Amino acid sequence: MLRSVKSLKGFAIGAKDGDIGEAHDFIFDDKNWTVRYVVADTQRWLPGRKVLISPIIVDQADWEGKRLPVLLTKEQVKNSPDISMDERLSALDEVKYYDYYGLPYYWVGDQVWGPVNVPSDLVREGVERKIALTHEINKSHLRSMNEVSGYAIQATDGEIGHVDDFIVDDEPWIIRYIVVDTRNFWPGKKILVAPPWIAKVDWQNSNLYVNLSRETIKSAPPFDPDKLDRAYETELYAHYGQENWWS
């Protein structure tokens, strides 16, 4: 099911034996546009720390109770590697994290989550853990959603708005859409663009370029979070003349 990342912020993170904090941020991979970590703010429990939680160990979300259950104990979380969130997460940091929890590496394989498409399958199938620190792996592709929110969206013929939110498929944790707020150009209208329509991202100057004109985006069906269903997606892809992701 498709979910707004904004709606997930503030969800309680529940370990097997008690809550550890709240969802504060989400770290995504800018190659595969997939959420790799939930950043849990544990200030009330572990002052001064933010803890990374991989979707591999996240159980099914309780949307009514606003909780993300995780398959860990509080002691496991407390003793996890203290990785600084002020610097870009390196491949060695990720290896240290995955080795601590004894998790298979998501970057070993051809699918979105290594050899599988759904993160929990890495644990269920007992996939063998292998170290693969190639040059590409050592180059970090992880980005904070909090940081990218607010990036300017550049169409082929000029700016059209800014990144307002992300829409995530809550099973594989793939980013299906970026929510674009066009209030400075067309007040009250938000539209969706999918990662495959992105030409490039200028991370240094906080610009995201799409292969669409301003007029094409202006006339796109407006985004309504209460009407995000397959009918709307079909209309959206037809408008942009793109092949849909579920075919």
XYZ file of N, CA, C and O in Angstrom, residues 33 167 175-180 191-199 208-212 233 236-237 240 242-245:
120
model
N 16.057 4.520 -5.075
C 14.933 5.241 -4.487
C 14.152 4.335 -3.536
O 12.943 4.130 -3.671
N 5.983 9.478 -1.293
C 5.000 8.406 -1.193
C 5.749 7.078 -1.321
O 6.408 6.828 -2.336
N 10.300 4.203 -2.903
C 9.669 5.501 -3.118
C 8.999 5.468 -4.487
O 9.673 5.373 -5.520
N 7.680 5.513 -4.509
C 6.947 5.485 -5.773
C 6.776 6.883 -6.359
O 6.757 7.050 -7.583
N 6.609 7.880 -5.475
C 6.374 9.236 -5.957
C 7.017 10.271 -5.039
O 7.206 10.038 -3.847
N 7.301 11.415 -5.633
C 7.669 12.615 -4.890
C 6.494 13.575 -5.003
O 5.955 13.783 -6.099
N 6.072 14.117 -3.879
C 4.975 15.087 -3.879
C 5.565 16.473 -4.112
O 6.455 16.913 -3.377
N 5.089 17.134 -5.149
C 5.578 18.470 -5.505
C 4.542 19.513 -5.120
O 3.378 19.435 -5.540
N 1.180 17.970 -7.008
C 1.174 16.927 -8.031
C 2.236 15.888 -7.680
O 3.088 16.118 -6.807
N 2.172 14.747 -8.353
C 3.141 13.688 -8.118
C 4.050 13.512 -9.327
O 3.599 13.619 -10.472
N 5.320 13.241 -9.060
C 6.242 12.800 -10.104
C 6.937 11.545 -9.589
O 7.198 11.412 -8.392
N 7.205 10.620 -10.482
C 7.848 9.359 -10.105
C 9.354 9.455 -10.333
O 9.802 10.160 -11.248
N 10.156 8.764 -9.524
C 11.616 8.802 -9.692
C 12.106 8.511 -11.111
O 13.082 9.144 -11.540
N 11.471 7.591 -11.892
C 11.972 7.367 -13.257
C 11.891 8.592 -14.156
O 12.546 8.637 -15.205
N 11.082 9.592 -13.788
C 10.953 10.788 -14.609
C 11.969 11.858 -14.231
O 11.972 12.951 -14.792
N 12.821 11.556 -13.276
C 13.853 12.496 -12.842
C 15.065 12.372 -13.751
O 15.598 11.288 -13.963
N 15.504 13.492 -14.302
C 16.674 13.500 -15.180
C 17.963 13.474 -14.367
O 18.886 12.721 -14.655
N 16.194 19.396 -8.119
C 15.799 18.116 -8.701
C 15.181 18.402 -10.069
O 14.209 19.153 -10.176
N 15.780 17.840 -11.129
C 15.362 18.113 -12.501
C 14.517 16.967 -13.045
O 14.900 15.799 -12.942
N 13.367 17.307 -13.644
C 12.484 16.284 -14.216
C 12.369 16.472 -15.722
O 12.502 17.583 -16.243
N 12.112 15.356 -16.414
C 11.980 15.386 -17.876
C 10.551 15.724 -18.290
O 9.940 15.020 -19.093
N 10.026 16.803 -17.729
C 8.649 17.209 -18.003
C 8.598 18.731 -18.113
O 9.368 19.432 -17.435
N -3.543 6.528 -10.214
C -2.218 6.264 -10.764
C -2.287 6.038 -12.267
O -1.431 6.516 -13.025
N -2.678 9.296 -13.920
C -1.428 10.057 -13.823
C -0.431 9.599 -14.893
O 0.144 10.424 -15.619
N -0.216 8.281 -14.988
C 0.737 7.759 -15.960
C 0.285 8.021 -17.395
O 1.102 8.300 -18.285
N 1.110 11.631 -18.339
C 2.528 11.852 -18.622
C 3.046 11.001 -19.774
O 4.202 11.147 -20.183
N 3.680 7.802 -19.714
C 4.707 6.915 -19.168
C 4.146 5.528 -18.937
O 2.940 5.347 -18.701
N 5.017 4.526 -18.965
C 4.615 3.169 -18.654
C 4.510 3.014 -17.149
O 5.427 3.387 -16.418
N 3.407 2.471 -16.664
C 3.210 2.394 -15.221
C 4.122 1.353 -14.580
O 4.585 0.429 -15.248
N 4.341 1.504 -13.284
C 5.321 0.667 -12.572
C 4.797 -0.728 -12.257
O 5.563 -1.644 -11.997
